[in-house]
Coordinates of C-alpha atoms in Angstrom, one line a residue:
X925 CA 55.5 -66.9 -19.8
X926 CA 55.6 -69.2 -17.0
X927 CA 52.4 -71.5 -15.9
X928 CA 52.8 -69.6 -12.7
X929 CA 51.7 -66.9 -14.3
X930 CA 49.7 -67.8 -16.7
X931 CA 47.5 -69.4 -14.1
X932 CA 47.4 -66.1 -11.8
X933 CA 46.2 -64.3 -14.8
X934 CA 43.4 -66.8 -15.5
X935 CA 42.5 -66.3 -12.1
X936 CA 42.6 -62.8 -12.1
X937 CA 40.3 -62.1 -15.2
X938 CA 37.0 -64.2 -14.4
X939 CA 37.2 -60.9 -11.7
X940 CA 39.1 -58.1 -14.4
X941 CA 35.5 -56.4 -15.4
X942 CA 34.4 -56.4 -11.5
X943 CA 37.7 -54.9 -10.1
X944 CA 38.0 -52.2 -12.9
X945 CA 35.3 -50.7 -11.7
X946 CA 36.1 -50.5 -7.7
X947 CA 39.9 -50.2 -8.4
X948 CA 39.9 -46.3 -8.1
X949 CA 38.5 -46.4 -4.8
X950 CA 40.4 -49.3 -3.4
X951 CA 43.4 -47.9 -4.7
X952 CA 43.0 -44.8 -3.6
X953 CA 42.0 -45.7 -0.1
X954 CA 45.3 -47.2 0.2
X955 CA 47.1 -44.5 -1.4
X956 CA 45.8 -42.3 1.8
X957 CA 46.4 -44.6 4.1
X958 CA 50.1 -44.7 3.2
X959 CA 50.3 -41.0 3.0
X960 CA 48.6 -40.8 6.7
X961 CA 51.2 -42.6 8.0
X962 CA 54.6 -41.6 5.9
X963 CA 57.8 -42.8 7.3
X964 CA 59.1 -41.0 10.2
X965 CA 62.9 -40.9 8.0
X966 CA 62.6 -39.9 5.2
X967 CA 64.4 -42.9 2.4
X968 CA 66.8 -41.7 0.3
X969 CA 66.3 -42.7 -3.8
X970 CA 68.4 -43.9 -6.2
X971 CA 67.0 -44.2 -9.9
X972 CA 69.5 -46.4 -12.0
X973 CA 68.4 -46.2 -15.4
X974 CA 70.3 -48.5 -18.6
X975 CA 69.4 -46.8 -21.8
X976 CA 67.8 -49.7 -24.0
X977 CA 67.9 -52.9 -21.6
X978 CA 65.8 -55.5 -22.6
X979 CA 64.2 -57.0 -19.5
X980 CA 64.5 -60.4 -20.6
X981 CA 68.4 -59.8 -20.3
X982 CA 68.2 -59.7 -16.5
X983 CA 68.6 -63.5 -15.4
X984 CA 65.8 -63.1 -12.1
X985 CA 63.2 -63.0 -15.4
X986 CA 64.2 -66.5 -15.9
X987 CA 64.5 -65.9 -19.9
X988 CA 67.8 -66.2 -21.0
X989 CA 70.4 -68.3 -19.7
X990 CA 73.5 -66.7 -21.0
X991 CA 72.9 -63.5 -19.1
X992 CA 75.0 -62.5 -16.4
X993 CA 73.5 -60.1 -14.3
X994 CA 74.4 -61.3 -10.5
X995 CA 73.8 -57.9 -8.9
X996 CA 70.6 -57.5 -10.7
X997 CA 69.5 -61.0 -9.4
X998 CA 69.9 -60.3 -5.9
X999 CA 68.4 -56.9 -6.2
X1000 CA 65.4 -58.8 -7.2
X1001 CA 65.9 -61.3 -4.4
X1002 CA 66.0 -58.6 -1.8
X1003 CA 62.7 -56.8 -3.6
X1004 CA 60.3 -56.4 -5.9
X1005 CA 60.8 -57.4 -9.3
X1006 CA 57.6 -55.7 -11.4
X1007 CA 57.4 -58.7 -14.4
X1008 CA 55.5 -56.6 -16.6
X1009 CA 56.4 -53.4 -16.4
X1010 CA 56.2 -51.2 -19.8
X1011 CA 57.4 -48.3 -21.6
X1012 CA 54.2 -46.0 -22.6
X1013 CA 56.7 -44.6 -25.4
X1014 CA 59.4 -46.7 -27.1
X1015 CA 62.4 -44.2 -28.0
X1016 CA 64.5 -42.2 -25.6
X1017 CA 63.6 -38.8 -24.7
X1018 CA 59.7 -39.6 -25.2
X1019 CA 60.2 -42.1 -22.6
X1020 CA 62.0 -40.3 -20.1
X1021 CA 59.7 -37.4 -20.4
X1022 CA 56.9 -39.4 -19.3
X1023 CA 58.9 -41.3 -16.3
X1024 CA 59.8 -37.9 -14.8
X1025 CA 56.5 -36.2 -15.0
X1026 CA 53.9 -38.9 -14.9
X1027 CA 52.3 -38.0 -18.0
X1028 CA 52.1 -38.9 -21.7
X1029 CA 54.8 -38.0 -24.5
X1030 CA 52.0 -35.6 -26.0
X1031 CA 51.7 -34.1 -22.8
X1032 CA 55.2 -33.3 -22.0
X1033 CA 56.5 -31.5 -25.2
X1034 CA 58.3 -34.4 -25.9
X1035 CA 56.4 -36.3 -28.1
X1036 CA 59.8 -37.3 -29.8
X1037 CA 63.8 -37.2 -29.7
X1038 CA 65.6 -33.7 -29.9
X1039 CA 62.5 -31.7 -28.2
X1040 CA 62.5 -29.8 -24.9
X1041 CA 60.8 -30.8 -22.0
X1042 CA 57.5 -28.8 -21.1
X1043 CA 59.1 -26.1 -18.0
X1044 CA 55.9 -25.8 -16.7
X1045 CA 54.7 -29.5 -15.8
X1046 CA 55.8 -30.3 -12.0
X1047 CA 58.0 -33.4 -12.0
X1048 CA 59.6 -36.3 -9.8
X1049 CA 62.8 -34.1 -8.6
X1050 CA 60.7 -31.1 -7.9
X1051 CA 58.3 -32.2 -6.1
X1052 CA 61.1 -34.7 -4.0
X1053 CA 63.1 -31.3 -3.4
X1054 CA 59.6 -29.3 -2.1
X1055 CA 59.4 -32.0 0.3
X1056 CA 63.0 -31.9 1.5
X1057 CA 65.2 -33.8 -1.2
X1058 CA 68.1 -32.6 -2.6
X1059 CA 67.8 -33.6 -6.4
X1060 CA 71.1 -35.1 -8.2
X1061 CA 72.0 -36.3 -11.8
X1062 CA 74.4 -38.1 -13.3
X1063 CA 74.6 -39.0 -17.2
X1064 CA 72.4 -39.0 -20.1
X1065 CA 69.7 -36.5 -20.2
X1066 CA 67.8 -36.4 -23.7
X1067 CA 65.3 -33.6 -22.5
X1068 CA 67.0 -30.3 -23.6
X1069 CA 66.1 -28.9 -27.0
X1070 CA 67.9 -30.5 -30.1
X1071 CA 71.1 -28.3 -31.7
X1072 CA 71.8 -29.3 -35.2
X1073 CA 75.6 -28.7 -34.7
X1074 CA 75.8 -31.4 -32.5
X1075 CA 74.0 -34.2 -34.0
X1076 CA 70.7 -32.5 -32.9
X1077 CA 71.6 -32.7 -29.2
X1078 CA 73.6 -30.1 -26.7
X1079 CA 76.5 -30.8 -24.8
X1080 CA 75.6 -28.5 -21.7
X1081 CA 72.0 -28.8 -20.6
X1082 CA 71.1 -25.2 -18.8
X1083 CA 69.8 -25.0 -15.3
X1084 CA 66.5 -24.2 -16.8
X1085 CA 66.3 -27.2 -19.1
X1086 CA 67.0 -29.5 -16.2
X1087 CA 63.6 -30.8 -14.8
X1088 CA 64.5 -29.6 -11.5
X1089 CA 67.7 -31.6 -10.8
X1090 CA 69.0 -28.6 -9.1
X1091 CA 71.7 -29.9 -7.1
X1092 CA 74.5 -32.0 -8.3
X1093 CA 74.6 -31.8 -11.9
X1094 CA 77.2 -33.7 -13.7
X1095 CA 75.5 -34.8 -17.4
X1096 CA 75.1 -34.4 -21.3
X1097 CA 72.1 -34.1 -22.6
X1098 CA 73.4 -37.1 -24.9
X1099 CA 75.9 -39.2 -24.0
X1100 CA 76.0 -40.8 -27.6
X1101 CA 77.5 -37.8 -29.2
X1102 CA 79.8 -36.0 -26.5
X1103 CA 80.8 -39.0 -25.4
X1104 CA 83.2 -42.5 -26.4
X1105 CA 83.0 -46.1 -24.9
X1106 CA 86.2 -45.0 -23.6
X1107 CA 86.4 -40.7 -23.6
X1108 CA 84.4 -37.9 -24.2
X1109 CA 82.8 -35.2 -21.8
X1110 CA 79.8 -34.4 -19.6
X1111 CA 78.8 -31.0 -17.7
X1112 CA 78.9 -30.2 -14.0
X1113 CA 75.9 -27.7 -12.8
X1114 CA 78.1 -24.5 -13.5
X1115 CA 78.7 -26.4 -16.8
X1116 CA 82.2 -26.7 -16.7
X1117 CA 83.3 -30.0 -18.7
X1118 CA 84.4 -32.9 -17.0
X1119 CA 86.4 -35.3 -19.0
X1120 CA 87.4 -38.7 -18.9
X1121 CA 89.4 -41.5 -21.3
X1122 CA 90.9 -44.6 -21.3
X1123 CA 88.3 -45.9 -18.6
X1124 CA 84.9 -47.5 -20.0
X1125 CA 82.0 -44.9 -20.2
X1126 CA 79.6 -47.2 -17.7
X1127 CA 82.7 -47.3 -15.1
X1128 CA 83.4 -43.7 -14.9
X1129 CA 80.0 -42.7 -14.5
X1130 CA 79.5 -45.5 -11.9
X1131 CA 82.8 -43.2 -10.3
X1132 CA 81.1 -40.3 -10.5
X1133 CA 78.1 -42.0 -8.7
X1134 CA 80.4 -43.1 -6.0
X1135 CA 82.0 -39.7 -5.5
X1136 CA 78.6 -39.0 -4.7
X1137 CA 77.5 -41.6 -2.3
X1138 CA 80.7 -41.3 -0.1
X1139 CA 80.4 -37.4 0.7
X1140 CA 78.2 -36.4 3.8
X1141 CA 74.1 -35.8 3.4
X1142 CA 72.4 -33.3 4.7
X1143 CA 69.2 -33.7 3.4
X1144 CA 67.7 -36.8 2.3
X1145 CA 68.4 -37.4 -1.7
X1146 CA 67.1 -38.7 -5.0
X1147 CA 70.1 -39.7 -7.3
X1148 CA 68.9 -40.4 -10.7
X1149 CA 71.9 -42.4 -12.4
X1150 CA 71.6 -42.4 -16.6
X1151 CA 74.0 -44.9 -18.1
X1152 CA 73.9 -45.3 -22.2
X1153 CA 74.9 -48.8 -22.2
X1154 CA 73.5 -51.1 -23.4
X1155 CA 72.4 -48.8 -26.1
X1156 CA 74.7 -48.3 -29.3
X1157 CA 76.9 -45.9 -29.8
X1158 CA 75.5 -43.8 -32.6
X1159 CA 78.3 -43.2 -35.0
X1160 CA 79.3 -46.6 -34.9
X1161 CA 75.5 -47.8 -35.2
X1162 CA 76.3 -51.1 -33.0
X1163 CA 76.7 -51.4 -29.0
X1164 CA 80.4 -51.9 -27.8
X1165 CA 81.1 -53.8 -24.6
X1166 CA 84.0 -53.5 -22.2
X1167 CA 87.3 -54.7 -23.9
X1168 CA 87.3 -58.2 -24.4
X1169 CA 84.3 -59.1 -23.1
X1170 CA 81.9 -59.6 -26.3
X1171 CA 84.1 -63.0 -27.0
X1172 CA 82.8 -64.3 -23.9
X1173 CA 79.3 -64.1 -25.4
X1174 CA 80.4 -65.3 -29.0
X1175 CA 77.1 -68.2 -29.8
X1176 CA 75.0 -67.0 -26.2
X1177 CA 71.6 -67.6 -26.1
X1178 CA 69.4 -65.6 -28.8
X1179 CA 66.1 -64.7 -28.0
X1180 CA 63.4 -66.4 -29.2
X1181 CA 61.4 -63.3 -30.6
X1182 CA 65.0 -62.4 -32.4
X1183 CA 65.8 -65.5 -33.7
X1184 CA 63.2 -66.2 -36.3
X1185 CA 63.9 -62.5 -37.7
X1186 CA 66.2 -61.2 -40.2
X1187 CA 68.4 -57.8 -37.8
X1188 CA 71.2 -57.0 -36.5
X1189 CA 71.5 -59.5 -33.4
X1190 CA 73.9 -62.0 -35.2
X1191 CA 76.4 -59.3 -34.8
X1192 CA 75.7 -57.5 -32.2
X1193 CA 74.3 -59.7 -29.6
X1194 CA 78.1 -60.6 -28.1
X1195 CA 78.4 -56.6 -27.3
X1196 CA 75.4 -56.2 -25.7
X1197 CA 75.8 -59.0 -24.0
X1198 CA 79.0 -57.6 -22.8
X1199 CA 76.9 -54.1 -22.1
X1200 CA 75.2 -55.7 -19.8
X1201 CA 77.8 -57.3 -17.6
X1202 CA 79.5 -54.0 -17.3
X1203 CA 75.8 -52.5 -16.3
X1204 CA 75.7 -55.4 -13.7
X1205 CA 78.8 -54.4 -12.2
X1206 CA 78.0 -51.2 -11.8
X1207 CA 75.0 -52.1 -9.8
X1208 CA 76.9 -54.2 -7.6
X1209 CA 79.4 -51.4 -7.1
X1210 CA 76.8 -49.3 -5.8
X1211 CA 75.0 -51.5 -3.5
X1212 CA 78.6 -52.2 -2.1
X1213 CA 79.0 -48.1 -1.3
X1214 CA 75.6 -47.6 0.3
X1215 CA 76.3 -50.6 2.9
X1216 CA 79.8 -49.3 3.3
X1217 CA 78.3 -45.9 4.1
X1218 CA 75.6 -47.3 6.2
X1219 CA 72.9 -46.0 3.2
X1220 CA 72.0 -49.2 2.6
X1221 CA 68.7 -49.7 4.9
X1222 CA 67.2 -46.4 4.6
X1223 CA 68.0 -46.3 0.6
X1224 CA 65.2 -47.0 -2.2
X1225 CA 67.0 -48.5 -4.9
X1226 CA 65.0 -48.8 -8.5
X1227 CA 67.1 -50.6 -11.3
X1228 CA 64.6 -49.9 -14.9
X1229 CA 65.0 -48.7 -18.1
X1230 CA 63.5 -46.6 -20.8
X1231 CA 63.0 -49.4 -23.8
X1232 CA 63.8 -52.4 -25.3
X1233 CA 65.6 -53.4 -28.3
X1234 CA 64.5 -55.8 -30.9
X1235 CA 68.0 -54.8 -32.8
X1236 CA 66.1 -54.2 -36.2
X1237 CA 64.0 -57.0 -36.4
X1238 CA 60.9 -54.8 -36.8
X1239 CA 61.7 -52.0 -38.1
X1240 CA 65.2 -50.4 -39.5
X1241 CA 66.1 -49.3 -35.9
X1242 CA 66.7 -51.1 -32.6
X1243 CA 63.2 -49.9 -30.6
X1244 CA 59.9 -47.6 -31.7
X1245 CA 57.5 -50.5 -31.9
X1246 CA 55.0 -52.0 -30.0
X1247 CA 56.6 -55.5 -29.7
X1248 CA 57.7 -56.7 -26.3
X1249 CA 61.2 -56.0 -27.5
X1250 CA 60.9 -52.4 -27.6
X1251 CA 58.1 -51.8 -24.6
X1252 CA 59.2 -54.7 -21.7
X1253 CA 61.5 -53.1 -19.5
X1254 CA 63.2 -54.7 -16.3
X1255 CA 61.7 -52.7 -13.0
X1256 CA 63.2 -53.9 -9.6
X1257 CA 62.6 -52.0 -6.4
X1258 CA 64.6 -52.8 -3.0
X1259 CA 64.6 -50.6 0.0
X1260 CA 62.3 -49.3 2.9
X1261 CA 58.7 -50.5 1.6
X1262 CA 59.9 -53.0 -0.9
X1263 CA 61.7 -55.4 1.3
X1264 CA 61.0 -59.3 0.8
X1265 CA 61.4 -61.4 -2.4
X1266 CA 58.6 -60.7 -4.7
X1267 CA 57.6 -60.9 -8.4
X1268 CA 54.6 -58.9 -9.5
X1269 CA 52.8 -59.6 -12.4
X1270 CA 50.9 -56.8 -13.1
X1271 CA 51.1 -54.3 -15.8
X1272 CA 52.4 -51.0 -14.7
X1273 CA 54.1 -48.7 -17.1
X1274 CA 56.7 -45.5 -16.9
X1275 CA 53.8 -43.4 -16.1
X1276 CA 53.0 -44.7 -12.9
X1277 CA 57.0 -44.6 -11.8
X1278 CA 57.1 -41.5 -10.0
X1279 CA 53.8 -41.4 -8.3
X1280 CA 55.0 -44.5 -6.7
X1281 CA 58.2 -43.3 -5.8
X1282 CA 56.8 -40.0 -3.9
X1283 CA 53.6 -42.3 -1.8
X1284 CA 56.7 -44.8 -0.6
X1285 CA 58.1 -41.5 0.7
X1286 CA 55.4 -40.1 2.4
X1287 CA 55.0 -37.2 -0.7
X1288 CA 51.4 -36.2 -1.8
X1289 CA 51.5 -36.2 -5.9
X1290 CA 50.3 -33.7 -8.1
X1291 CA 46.8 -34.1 -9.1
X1292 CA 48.1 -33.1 -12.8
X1293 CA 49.5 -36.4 -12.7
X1294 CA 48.5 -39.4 -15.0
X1295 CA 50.0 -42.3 -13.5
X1296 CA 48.6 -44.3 -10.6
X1297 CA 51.2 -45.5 -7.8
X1298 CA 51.6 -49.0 -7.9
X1299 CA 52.8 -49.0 -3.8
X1300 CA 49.9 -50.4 -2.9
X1301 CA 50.3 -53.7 -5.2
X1302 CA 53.7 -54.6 -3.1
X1303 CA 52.7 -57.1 -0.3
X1304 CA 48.6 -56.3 -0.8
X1305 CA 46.5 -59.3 -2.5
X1306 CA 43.3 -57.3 -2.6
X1307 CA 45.1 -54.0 -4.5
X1308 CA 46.6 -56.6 -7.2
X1309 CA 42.7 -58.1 -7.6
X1310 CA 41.5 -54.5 -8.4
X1311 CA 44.3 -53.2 -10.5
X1312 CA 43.8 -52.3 -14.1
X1313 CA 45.7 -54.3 -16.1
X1314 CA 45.6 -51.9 -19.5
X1315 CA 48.9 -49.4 -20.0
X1316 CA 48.5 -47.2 -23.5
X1317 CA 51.4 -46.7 -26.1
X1318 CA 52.1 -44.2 -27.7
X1319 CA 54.7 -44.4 -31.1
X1320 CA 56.5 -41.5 -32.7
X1321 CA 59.4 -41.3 -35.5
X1322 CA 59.3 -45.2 -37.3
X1323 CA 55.1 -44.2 -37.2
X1324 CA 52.6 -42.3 -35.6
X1325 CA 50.9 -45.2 -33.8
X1326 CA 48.9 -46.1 -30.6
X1327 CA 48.8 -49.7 -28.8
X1328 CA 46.6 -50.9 -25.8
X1329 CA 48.7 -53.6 -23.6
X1330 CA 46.7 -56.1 -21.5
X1331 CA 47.8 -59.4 -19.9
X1332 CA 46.4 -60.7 -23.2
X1333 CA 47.4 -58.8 -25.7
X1334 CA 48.5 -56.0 -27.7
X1335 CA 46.7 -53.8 -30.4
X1336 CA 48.4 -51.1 -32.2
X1337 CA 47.1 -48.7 -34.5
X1338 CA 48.9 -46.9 -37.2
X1339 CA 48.3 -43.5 -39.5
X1340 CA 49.2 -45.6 -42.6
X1341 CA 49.9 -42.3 -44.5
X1342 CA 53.8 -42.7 -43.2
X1343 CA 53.2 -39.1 -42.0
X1344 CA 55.5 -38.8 -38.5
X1345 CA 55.7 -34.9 -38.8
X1346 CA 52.4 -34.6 -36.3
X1347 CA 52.5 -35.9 -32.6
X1348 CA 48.8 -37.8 -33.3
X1349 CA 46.6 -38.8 -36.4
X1350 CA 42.6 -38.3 -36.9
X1351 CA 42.6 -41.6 -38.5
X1352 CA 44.5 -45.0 -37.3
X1353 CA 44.2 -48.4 -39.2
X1354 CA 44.3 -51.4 -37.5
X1355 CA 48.1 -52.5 -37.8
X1356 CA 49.2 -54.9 -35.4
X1357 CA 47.3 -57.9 -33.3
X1358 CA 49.1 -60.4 -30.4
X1359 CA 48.0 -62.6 -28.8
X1360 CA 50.2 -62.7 -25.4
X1361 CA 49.3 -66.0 -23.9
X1362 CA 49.7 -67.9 -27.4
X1363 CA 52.5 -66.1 -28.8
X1364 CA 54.4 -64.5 -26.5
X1365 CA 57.0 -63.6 -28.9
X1366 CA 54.5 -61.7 -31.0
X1367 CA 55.4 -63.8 -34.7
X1368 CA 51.9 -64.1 -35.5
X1369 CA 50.3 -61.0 -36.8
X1370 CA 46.4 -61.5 -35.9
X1371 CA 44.8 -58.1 -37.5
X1372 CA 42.6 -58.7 -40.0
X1373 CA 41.5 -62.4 -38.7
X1374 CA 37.7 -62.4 -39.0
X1375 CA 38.0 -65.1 -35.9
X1376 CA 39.6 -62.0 -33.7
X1377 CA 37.4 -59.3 -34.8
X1378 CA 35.2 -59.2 -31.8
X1379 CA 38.3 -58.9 -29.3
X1380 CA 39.4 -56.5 -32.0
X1381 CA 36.8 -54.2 -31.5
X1382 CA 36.7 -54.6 -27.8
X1383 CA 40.1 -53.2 -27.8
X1384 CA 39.8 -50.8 -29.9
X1385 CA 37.3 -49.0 -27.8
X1386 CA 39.1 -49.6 -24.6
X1387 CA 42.1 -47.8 -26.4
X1388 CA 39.9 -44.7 -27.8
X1389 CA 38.8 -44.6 -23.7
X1390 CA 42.3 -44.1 -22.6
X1391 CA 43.6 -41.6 -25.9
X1392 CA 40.7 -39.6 -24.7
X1393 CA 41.7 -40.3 -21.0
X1394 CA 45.4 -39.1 -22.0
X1395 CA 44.4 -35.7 -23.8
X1396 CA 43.9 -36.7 -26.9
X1397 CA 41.0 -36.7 -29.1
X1398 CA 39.1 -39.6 -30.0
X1399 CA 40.3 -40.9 -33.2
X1400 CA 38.9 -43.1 -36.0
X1401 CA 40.3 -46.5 -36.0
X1402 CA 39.5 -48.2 -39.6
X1403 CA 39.2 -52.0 -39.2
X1404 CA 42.0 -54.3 -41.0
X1405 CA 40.6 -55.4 -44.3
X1406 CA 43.8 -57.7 -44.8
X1407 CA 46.2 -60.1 -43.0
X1408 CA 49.3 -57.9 -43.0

């Protein structure tokens, strides 16, 4: 964490207790004054999504200095690079759930992988096409029910199962089993196959993208692009780069939070390394289109992802954990209301994605909604003084868990029974306890430290206010007894 930082957010709290209690108001007052006066053109949106990309690998975070993300950097020079952005859920479908419909994984009927998305919940490309949008897809989808046959996922996602993407369609529910780093198939909207090999899975989706951009609008659009890199391929349990490229990243820079960890990055950080190159160029491919096809000025263009990966060093997968390596993911915003360099420190999570999105485009949100639009932090001192820096995690699959993130820390809950088989427990125990400002890279577990168990309990009732706050009920959190 820089000393930039650091000393914005020990300006920020002497006010935190003051602010939480106006921020509503404030907020809101903003939020309607944006809406009052929505842009006479509508902007058109493009969602670019990289399945599992740590947001330390994006070199405008200032973390890593083998990354090469060039494309990525000057997105971020152009716009808004959100710091702190998190995941409210750590694993794929979960995750996306909650991105497209602004509330929690419990909420959504996708509390984990392989469920269906809940029809009746109003979502980002519905409510974008009520207002105008057409509503386009391309890649990875991961909300459709599970079929066993195919690894638990379908090929063909049906109209019905799409979230309201009803316009181009080209997509797999998931990519990691129809799908090769260089063949397999994805689905057009009438769900005829379209097939590719012998070209690299990011570049032929960054075609179909293309295809896209270059054919005449009508109608303003939101293009939600879903690319699986840098994720791993799932029958070969590792990521695979482009051809050749992991032996440019042979002895890169490892992560500090990896480093000290028995996993899987000593093999596997050259590939993903590679991944996100290829992710990079893809961006810059893009950008290149819209200005050729004079999109570029009246386009919002949002590069995030759904996760991290922490590539087994906390549990025996690559994400599903509360660490900064599975909930930090890179946000950048450029376009019509996110013009000018700026970072933005501020926690925000997945939830408050598409409430954002529709205020920066003139669109009223559902009042079902959970998220709060963080437009009015972009370019506005007095929203960042009054916004509340608390985003709740929810854990499915390696636990059933709950975490509170602040600018200070993180405290996670778990059902120690091992039980994964419910979507929430009656009864958490104290699990996990980071400090953020002393130990960034979360190696020092502090539950169970008498000298912490004042802030413990503080934090434990602030995260009982928001389970109750996100539809659950208010569970019994049993104290740490031991240092884990």
């Amino acid at each position: 964490m820089s000393d930039h930082v650091q000393s914005r957010r020990s300006f920020f709290k002497g006010t935190m207790a003051a602010a939480m209690t106006t921020a509503v108001p404030a907020v809101e007052a903003q939020r309607k004054s944006v809406l009052s006066s929505a842009p006479a053109k509508k902007p058109n949106i493009i969602v670019y999504l990289a399945d599992q990309f740590r947001w330390d690998f994006v070199g405008a975070n200032g973390r890593n200095g083998s990354t090469h993300t060039p494309n990525i950097d000057a997105l971020a020079a152009r716009g808004k690079n959100f710091t702190h952005a998190v995941t409210n859920q750590p694993v794929c479908a979960p995750a996306r759930s909650v991105l497209f419909t602004s509330r929690y994984a419990t909420e959504t009927g996708v509390w984990h992988n392989g469920l269906a998305l809940d029809k009746s919940l109003p979502t980002l490309a519905g409510e974008l096409r009520k207002a105008g949008y057409t509503s386009n897809y391309i890649g990875k989808w991961h909300l459709a029910l599970g079929n066993p046959k195919l690894g638990g996922d379908p090929g063909p996602v049906k109209a019905e199962d799409r979230g309201g993407f009803l316009d181009l369609w080209e997509g797999a529910n998931a990519l990691e089993h129809t799908t090769h780093p260089y063949e397999g198939t994805i689905w057009d909207q009438n769900n005829q196959p379209i097939s590719f090999k012998d070209e690299y899975r990011v570049d032929f989706l960054t075609d179909r993208a293309e295809r896209f951009l270059r054919q005449k609008q009508e109608k303003p659009f939101f293009l939600f692009i879903s690319q699986l890199e840098p994720h791993q391929q799932n029958d070969l349990q590792r990521p695979v780069a482009p051809k050749g490229a992991a032996t440019r990243f042979v002895n890169s820079t490892v992560p500090e939070d990896l480093r000290a960890l028995p996993g899987t990055w000593q093999d596997q950080l050259p590939d993903y390394y590679g991944c996100i190159e290829a992710i990079d160029s893809s961006v810059g491919r893009l950008r290149r289109v819209l200005e050729e096809e004079h999109l570029a000025d009246n386009t919002i263009f949002v590069f995030i992802s759904d996760h991290g990966c922490h590539f087994m060093t906390r549990n025996q997968e690559y994400k599903r954990s509360t660490h900064n390596s599975s909930i930090r993911v890179p946000l950048i915003i450029d376009g019509p209301g996110f013009q000018g360099t700026q970072q933005i420190p501020e926690l925000v999570g997945l939830i408050d994605v598409a409430p954002t999105l529709l205020e920066a485009a003139g669109v009223q949100a559902p009042t079902s909604w959970k998220g709060r639009s963080f437009f009015p932090l972009v370019n506005d001192f007095e929203a960042r003084q009054h916004w509340n820096n608390q985003q709740l995690i929810q854990i499915s699959e390696s636990m059933t868990g709950r975490a509170i993130r602040t600018p200070d820390w993180t405290y996670c809950v778990a059902d120690l029974s091992g039980d994964t088989k419910e979507a929430a427990a009656k009864t958490y125990h104290e699990y996990q306890f980071y400090d953020q400002r002393a130990d960034p890279h979360e190696l020092v577990n502090l539950a169970g430290r008498k000298e912490y168990r004042a802030k413990a309990e503080e934090l434990r009732e602030q995260l009982k206010r928001l389970l109750v706050a996100a539809g659950e009920s208010e569970p019994e959190i049993v104290p740490a007894k031991l240092y884990p």
